[in-house]
Amino acid sequence: FVEPVVLPPSGRTVSRHTIINNKWRDPFSREYIENRRLVPNVDKRIEVETFLAMRVLYDKVKKAEKRVR
């Protein structure tokens, strides 16, 4: 999810890239969507960024533990 957006017709969250690749159509309803109707999903972006940051930290801890053994 590089840039998550909410689709007005279905209320689902997808990446803006998904909409562009689907020729500006909702992949679930196939309804045409104008760019200005897409709503940025800030909460999902924060959730994804937090997950990724925690994953990086987890990987660093695991690597450090392997060095100690």
CSV table of C-alpha atoms in Angstrom, one decimal:
chain,number,residue,atom,x,y,z
A,1,PHE,CA,0.0,0.0,0.0
A,2,VAL,CA,1.9,3.0,-1.2
A,3,GLU,CA,-1.0,5.3,-1.3
A,4,PRO,CA,-4.2,3.7,0.1
A,5,VAL,CA,-7.5,5.3,-0.9
A,6,VAL,CA,-11.1,4.6,-0.1
A,7,LEU,CA,-13.4,3.8,-3.1
A,8,PRO,CA,-16.6,5.8,-2.7
A,9,PRO,CA,-18.9,3.3,-4.5
A,10,SER,CA,-17.8,0.2,-2.4
A,11,GLY,CA,-16.2,1.8,0.7
A,12,ARG,CA,-13.2,-0.6,0.3
A,13,THR,CA,-9.6,0.5,0.6
A,14,VAL,CA,-7.1,-0.2,-2.2
A,15,SER,CA,-3.9,1.3,-3.5
A,16,ARG,CA,-4.2,4.3,-5.8
A,17,HIS,CA,-2.0,2.3,-8.1
A,18,THR,CA,-4.6,-0.4,-8.4
A,19,ILE,CA,-7.2,2.1,-9.6
A,20,ILE,CA,-4.8,3.5,-12.2
A,21,ASN,CA,-4.0,0.0,-13.5
A,22,ASN,CA,-7.7,-0.7,-13.8
A,23,LYS,CA,-8.2,2.3,-16.1
A,24,TRP,CA,-9.9,4.3,-13.3
A,25,ARG,CA,-12.5,1.6,-12.5
A,26,ASP,CA,-13.4,0.2,-9.1
A,27,PRO,CA,-12.0,-3.4,-9.3
A,28,PHE,CA,-15.0,-4.7,-7.3
A,29,SER,CA,-18.0,-2.9,-9.0
A,30,ARG,CA,-16.2,-1.9,-12.3
A,31,GLU,CA,-17.7,1.6,-11.9
A,32,TYR,CA,-15.7,4.4,-13.4
A,33,ILE,CA,-14.1,6.6,-10.6
A,34,GLU,CA,-12.7,10.1,-11.1
A,35,ASN,CA,-9.4,10.9,-9.3
A,36,ARG,CA,-11.1,13.6,-7.3
A,37,ARG,CA,-13.5,11.2,-5.8
A,38,LEU,CA,-10.8,9.0,-4.3
A,39,VAL,CA,-10.4,9.6,-0.6
A,40,PRO,CA,-7.0,9.1,1.0
A,41,ASN,CA,-7.1,6.6,3.8
A,42,VAL,CA,-4.7,8.2,6.3
A,43,ASP,CA,-5.5,5.7,9.0
A,44,LYS,CA,-4.6,2.7,6.8
A,45,ARG,CA,-1.4,4.5,5.7
A,46,ILE,CA,-0.3,5.0,9.3
A,47,GLU,CA,-1.2,1.4,10.1
A,48,VAL,CA,0.9,0.1,7.2
A,49,GLU,CA,3.8,2.4,8.0
A,50,THR,CA,3.8,1.3,11.7
A,51,PHE,CA,3.7,-2.3,10.7
A,52,LEU,CA,6.6,-1.9,8.4
A,53,ALA,CA,8.6,0.0,10.9
A,54,MET,CA,8.0,-2.7,13.5
A,55,ARG,CA,8.9,-5.4,11.1
A,56,VAL,CA,12.3,-3.7,10.4
A,57,LEU,CA,12.9,-3.4,14.1
A,58,TYR,CA,12.0,-7.1,14.6
A,59,ASP,CA,14.4,-8.2,11.9
A,60,LYS,CA,17.2,-6.1,13.5
A,61,VAL,CA,16.6,-7.7,16.9
A,62,LYS,CA,16.5,-11.2,15.3
A,63,LYS,CA,19.8,-10.6,13.5
A,64,ALA,CA,21.4,-9.3,16.8
A,65,GLU,CA,20.2,-12.4,18.6
A,66,LYS,CA,21.8,-14.6,16.0
A,67,ARG,CA,25.1,-12.8,16.4
A,68,VAL,CA,25.0,-13.3,20.2
A,69,ARG,CA,24.6,-17.1,19.9
